[in-house]
Structure formats: structure tokens, C-alpha cells
PDB file of C-alpha atoms in Angstrom:
ATOM      1  CA  MET X   5     -63.565-109.004  47.451  1.00  0.00           C
ATOM      2  CA  ASN X   6     -67.158-109.958  46.818  1.00  0.00           C
ATOM      3  CA  HIS X   7     -67.965-109.648  51.115  1.00  0.00           C
ATOM      4  CA  ARG X   8     -71.148-108.416  52.700  1.00  0.00           C
ATOM      5  CA  ASN X   9     -72.718-107.588  49.056  1.00  0.00           C
ATOM      6  CA  GLY X  10     -76.709-108.092  49.509  1.00  0.00           C
ATOM      7  CA  PHE X  11     -77.282-108.084  46.200  1.00  0.00           C
ATOM      8  CA  ASN X  12     -75.931-108.076  42.208  1.00  0.00           C
ATOM      9  CA  PRO X  13     -76.712-104.816  40.731  1.00  0.00           C
ATOM     10  CA  LEU X  14     -76.351-106.254  37.966  1.00  0.00           C
ATOM     11  CA  SER X  15     -74.813-103.442  36.226  1.00  0.00           C
ATOM     12  CA  ARG X  16     -77.698-101.115  35.943  1.00  0.00           C
ATOM     13  CA  THR X  17     -79.323 -98.330  37.769  1.00  0.00           C
ATOM     14  CA  THR X  18     -81.215 -98.269  40.859  1.00  0.00           C
ATOM     15  CA  ALA X  19     -84.746 -97.761  39.157  1.00  0.00           C
ATOM     16  CA  HIS X  20     -83.845 -99.789  35.905  1.00  0.00           C
ATOM     17  CA  ARG X  21     -82.476-102.678  38.549  1.00  0.00           C
ATOM     18  CA  ARG X  22     -86.004-102.096  40.399  1.00  0.00           C
ATOM     19  CA  ALA X  23     -88.017-102.031  37.399  1.00  0.00           C
ATOM     20  CA  MET X  24     -86.622-104.810  35.424  1.00  0.00           C
ATOM     21  CA  SER X  25     -87.090-107.124  38.873  1.00  0.00           C
ATOM     22  CA  ARG X  26     -91.226-106.331  39.127  1.00  0.00           C
ATOM     23  CA  ASN X  27     -91.670-107.128  35.290  1.00  0.00           C
ATOM     24  CA  MET X  28     -89.921-110.335  35.649  1.00  0.00           C
ATOM     25  CA  VAL X  29     -91.307-111.006  38.877  1.00  0.00           C
ATOM     26  CA  THR X  30     -94.984-110.212  37.120  1.00  0.00           C
ATOM     27  CA  SER X  31     -94.320-112.356  33.814  1.00  0.00           C
ATOM     28  CA  LEU X  32     -92.483-115.028  36.466  1.00  0.00           C
ATOM     29  CA  PHE X  33     -96.784-114.981  37.899  1.00  0.00           C
ATOM     30  CA  ARG X  34     -97.818-114.584  34.829  1.00  0.00           C
ATOM     31  CA  TYR X  35     -96.396-117.277  32.519  1.00  0.00           C
ATOM     32  CA  GLU X  36     -95.257-119.388  35.426  1.00  0.00           C
ATOM     33  CA  ARG X  37     -92.014-119.976  33.623  1.00  0.00           C
ATOM     34  CA  VAL X  38     -89.567-117.493  32.481  1.00  0.00           C
ATOM     35  CA  THR X  39     -86.197-117.962  29.940  1.00  0.00           C
ATOM     36  CA  THR X  40     -83.722-115.254  31.178  1.00  0.00           C
ATOM     37  CA  THR X  41     -80.005-114.618  32.235  1.00  0.00           C
ATOM     38  CA  LYS X  42     -78.612-116.650  35.225  1.00  0.00           C
ATOM     39  CA  ALA X  43     -77.575-113.904  36.996  1.00  0.00           C
ATOM     40  CA  LYS X  44     -81.217-112.068  36.508  1.00  0.00           C
ATOM     41  CA  ALA X  45     -82.905-115.274  37.742  1.00  0.00           C
ATOM     42  CA  LEU X  46     -81.101-115.311  40.786  1.00  0.00           C
ATOM     43  CA  GLU X  47     -82.316-111.867  41.128  1.00  0.00           C
ATOM     44  CA  VAL X  48     -85.924-112.391  40.432  1.00  0.00           C
ATOM     45  CA  ARG X  49     -85.905-115.627  42.851  1.00  0.00           C
ATOM     46  CA  LYS X  50     -85.323-113.723  45.899  1.00  0.00           C
ATOM     47  CA  ALA X  51     -87.794-110.733  45.036  1.00  0.00           C
ATOM     48  CA  ALA X  52     -90.454-113.809  44.101  1.00  0.00           C
ATOM     49  CA  GLU X  53     -89.988-116.318  46.906  1.00  0.00           C
ATOM     50  CA  LYS X  54     -91.036-113.262  49.385  1.00  0.00           C
ATOM     51  CA  LEU X  55     -94.087-112.556  47.108  1.00  0.00           C
ATOM     52  CA  ILE X  56     -94.893-116.978  47.208  1.00  0.00           C
ATOM     53  CA  THR X  57     -94.141-116.339  51.763  1.00  0.00           C
ATOM     54  CA  ARG X  58     -96.636-113.514  51.639  1.00  0.00           C
ATOM     55  CA  ALA X  59     -99.163-114.895  49.137  1.00  0.00           C
ATOM     56  CA  LYS X  60     -99.832-117.760  51.426  1.00  0.00           C
ATOM     57  CA  VAL X  61    -101.831-115.774  53.658  1.00  0.00           C
ATOM     58  CA  ASP X  62    -104.203-113.721  52.183  1.00  0.00           C
ATOM     59  CA  SER X  63    -104.857-110.658  54.131  1.00  0.00           C
ATOM     60  CA  VAL X  64    -105.098-106.897  52.994  1.00  0.00           C
ATOM     61  CA  HIS X  65    -101.973-106.258  54.470  1.00  0.00           C
ATOM     62  CA  ASN X  66     -99.698-108.660  52.400  1.00  0.00           C
ATOM     63  CA  ARG X  67    -102.039-107.852  49.570  1.00  0.00           C
ATOM     64  CA  ARG X  68    -101.121-104.147  50.104  1.00  0.00           C
ATOM     65  CA  ILE X  69     -97.529-105.277  50.438  1.00  0.00           C
ATOM     66  CA  ALA X  70     -97.438-107.818  47.535  1.00  0.00           C
ATOM     67  CA  ALA X  71     -99.046-105.149  45.283  1.00  0.00           C
ATOM     68  CA  LYS X  72     -96.580-102.296  46.193  1.00  0.00           C
ATOM     69  CA  PHE X  73     -94.100-105.072  43.960  1.00  0.00           C
ATOM     70  CA  ILE X  74     -97.232-106.064  41.287  1.00  0.00           C
ATOM     71  CA  ALA X  75     -98.972-103.277  39.132  1.00  0.00           C
ATOM     72  CA  ASP X  76    -100.612-105.510  37.421  1.00  0.00           C
ATOM     73  CA  GLU X  77    -104.306-106.457  39.273  1.00  0.00           C
ATOM     74  CA  LYS X  78    -104.998-109.821  37.681  1.00  0.00           C
ATOM     75  CA  ILE X  79    -101.978-111.564  38.287  1.00  0.00           C
ATOM     76  CA  LEU X  80    -101.989-110.061  42.067  1.00  0.00           C
ATOM     77  CA  ASN X  81    -104.893-111.788  42.063  1.00  0.00           C
ATOM     78  CA  LYS X  82    -103.699-114.598  40.787  1.00  0.00           C
ATOM     79  CA  LEU X  83    -100.856-114.927  43.200  1.00  0.00           C
ATOM     80  CA  PHE X  84    -102.834-114.948  45.759  1.00  0.00           C
ATOM     81  CA  THR X  85    -105.949-116.550  44.705  1.00  0.00           C
ATOM     82  CA  GLU X  86    -104.088-119.843  42.459  1.00  0.00           C
ATOM     83  CA  ILE X  87     -99.804-119.866  43.551  1.00  0.00           C
ATOM     84  CA  GLY X  88    -100.180-119.066  46.674  1.00  0.00           C
ATOM     85  CA  PRO X  89    -102.416-122.220  48.230  1.00  0.00           C
ATOM     86  CA  ARG X  90    -100.895-124.023  45.856  1.00  0.00           C
ATOM     87  CA  MET X  91     -97.841-123.769  47.702  1.00  0.00           C
ATOM     88  CA  LYS X  92     -99.315-123.906  50.997  1.00  0.00           C
ATOM     89  CA  ASP X  93     -97.751-126.894  52.309  1.00  0.00           C
ATOM     90  CA  ARG X  94     -94.282-125.830  50.926  1.00  0.00           C
ATOM     91  CA  ASN X  95     -91.563-123.970  53.456  1.00  0.00           C
ATOM     92  CA  GLY X  96     -89.891-122.352  50.360  1.00  0.00           C
ATOM     93  CA  GLY X  97     -87.839-123.268  47.273  1.00  0.00           C
ATOM     94  CA  TYR X  98     -90.683-122.406  45.256  1.00  0.00           C
ATOM     95  CA  THR X  99     -88.615-121.546  42.067  1.00  0.00           C
ATOM     96  CA  ARG X 100     -86.026-123.993  39.787  1.00  0.00           C
ATOM     97  CA  VAL X 101     -83.745-122.016  38.092  1.00  0.00           C
ATOM     98  CA  LEU X 102     -82.776-124.803  34.928  1.00  0.00           C
ATOM     99  CA  LYS X 103     -79.504-124.221  32.460  1.00  0.00           C
ATOM    100  CA  LEU X 104     -80.433-124.272  29.032  1.00  0.00           C
ATOM    101  CA  GLY X 105     -76.857-123.646  28.014  1.00  0.00           C
ATOM    102  CA  PHE X 106     -74.178-120.311  26.310  1.00  0.00           C
ATOM    103  CA  ARG X 107     -76.632-117.036  24.773  1.00  0.00           C
ATOM    104  CA  GLN X 108     -74.894-117.269  20.585  1.00  0.00           C
ATOM    105  CA  GLY X 109     -73.923-113.398  20.872  1.00  0.00           C
ATOM    106  CA  ASP X 110     -72.583-112.975  24.424  1.00  0.00           C
ATOM    107  CA  ALA X 111     -72.030-116.447  25.741  1.00  0.00           C
ATOM    108  CA  ALA X 112     -73.967-114.972  28.815  1.00  0.00           C
ATOM    109  CA  ASP X 113     -75.377-118.030  30.535  1.00  0.00           C
ATOM    110  CA  VAL X 114     -79.149-118.542  30.061  1.00  0.00           C
ATOM    111  CA  VAL X 115     -81.730-119.807  32.698  1.00  0.00           C
ATOM    112  CA  ILE X 116     -85.461-121.294  32.847  1.00  0.00           C
ATOM    113  CA  LEU X 117     -86.534-119.900  35.900  1.00  0.00           C
ATOM    114  CA  GLU X 118     -89.877-121.502  37.040  1.00  0.00           C
ATOM    115  CA  LEU X 119     -92.500-122.430  39.912  1.00  0.00           C
ATOM    116  CA  ILE X 120     -91.955-125.677  40.355  1.00  0.00           C
ATOM    117  CA  ASP X 121     -95.492-126.942  40.319  1.00  0.00           C
ATOM    118  CA  TYR X 122     -94.953-126.135  36.390  1.00  0.00           C
ATOM    119  CA  LYS X 123     -96.869-128.637  34.037  1.00  0.00           C
ATOM    120  CA  LEU X 124     -95.696-128.054  30.065  1.00  0.00           C
ATOM    121  CA  PRO X 125     -99.195-126.885  28.063  1.00  0.00           C
ATOM    122  CA  GLU X 126    -100.265-130.350  26.093  1.00  0.00           C
ATOM    123  CA  PRO X 127    -100.112-129.900  22.946  1.00  0.00           C
ATOM    124  CA  GLU X 128    -104.124-129.713  22.139  1.00  0.00           C
ATOM    125  CA  GLU X 129    -103.578-129.886  17.842  1.00  0.00           C
ATOM    126  CA  LYS X 130    -100.930-132.279  18.119  1.00  0.00           C
ATOM    127  CA  GLU X 131    -103.745-134.598  19.807  1.00  0.00           C
ATOM    128  CA  ALA X 132    -106.392-133.655  17.478  1.00  0.00           C
ATOM    129  CA  LYS X 133    -104.254-134.318  14.765  1.00  0.00           C
ATOM    130  CA  ALA X 134    -103.439-137.854  15.782  1.00  0.00           C
ATOM    131  CA  GLU X 135    -106.999-138.565  15.894  1.00  0.00           C
ATOM    132  CA  LYS X 136    -107.445-137.983  12.639  1.00  0.00           C
ATOM    133  CA  LYS X 137    -104.987-140.082  11.422  1.00  0.00           C
ATOM    134  CA  VAL X 138    -106.270-143.175  13.879  1.00  0.00           C
ATOM    135  CA  SER X 139    -109.440-142.585  12.757  1.00  0.00           C
ATOM    136  CA  ALA X 140    -108.620-141.704   8.795  1.00  0.00           C
ATOM    137  CA  PRO X 141    -107.318-145.715   7.990  1.00  0.00           C
ATOM    138  CA  LYS X 142    -110.440-147.249   9.494  1.00  0.00           C
ATOM    139  CA  ALA X 143    -112.567-145.262   7.732  1.00  0.00           C
ATOM    140  CA  GLU X 144    -110.336-146.245   4.069  1.00  0.00           C
ATOM    141  CA  ALA X 145    -110.676-149.545   5.771  1.00  0.00           C
ATOM    142  CA  ALA X 146    -114.413-149.435   5.808  1.00  0.00           C
ATOM    143  CA  LYS X 147    -114.471-148.278   2.152  1.00  0.00           C
ATOM    144  CA  GLU X 148    -113.019-151.010   0.741  1.00  0.00           C
TER     145      GLU X 148
END
């Protein structure tokens, strides 16, 4: 039975689990999207949501509490200046878990953990190539 267990130990020591969680939360805030296993994503989500809730109110106290968890100064600043204000009107549920399938080697559930308002980056190279292709036939028609 799994009663009264507050967290998933992920078959790791406390120090390893804490370091991994901090690294993954930092990566989530840096890239706003990470690919990992389902068990890790569900654990990282708990910490990330609590930090985003703190970041909605930019105070010295909240920054110090978040700084205990996030070592990178730039990411901490991004959390309080960009991510927190974006989630101001939301009452929780700042992250989303999307299932990808199973990993080839060990058949672990692989998921994408991302922030709710994540937008896919628009590829600039494809747009530039598309413009060249469109303009090239016009130039050839002008030569004839």
C-alpha cells in the first residue's frame, strides 16, 4: 500500500533527489519545456508550481525563498520578472504534462513538462527559405 507517502523517492538518495529536482526546475524555467520521465515530471511539477506561486508577488522574502531552490541568478530573475507576472491571473495549474510514449531502452513513460502558456518557437530559417522560393520564380519570369 502507498498510504500517507508525501512524495516519490524515485529510487534515489535524498541529496541526489534534491539536486535533481533543483536542476530540473531550473531547466523548466530556463527553457519553459523539458522532456523527462512521468515520475520525475510529477515530482518536479510540485516544486515548480510552488515557486511560480511565490513569484506572483515580487518581494524580498519570496525571492530569498526561491533562491534557496534556484541557484542561477538569471533564471531567478526571469521567474520573478517574466513567468510570475504572466501567471498573475491564474489560480494554480501553471504546468502541463503531455505524454510522448515509452523510452526505447527501459520502456519508461516519457512526457513533456511545460508551462501552460508555452508557445512553440517559430523557425526563422524556414520562413526565409520560403520567401526566397516565392521570390525566385518572379525573378525568372521577369528575365523571360
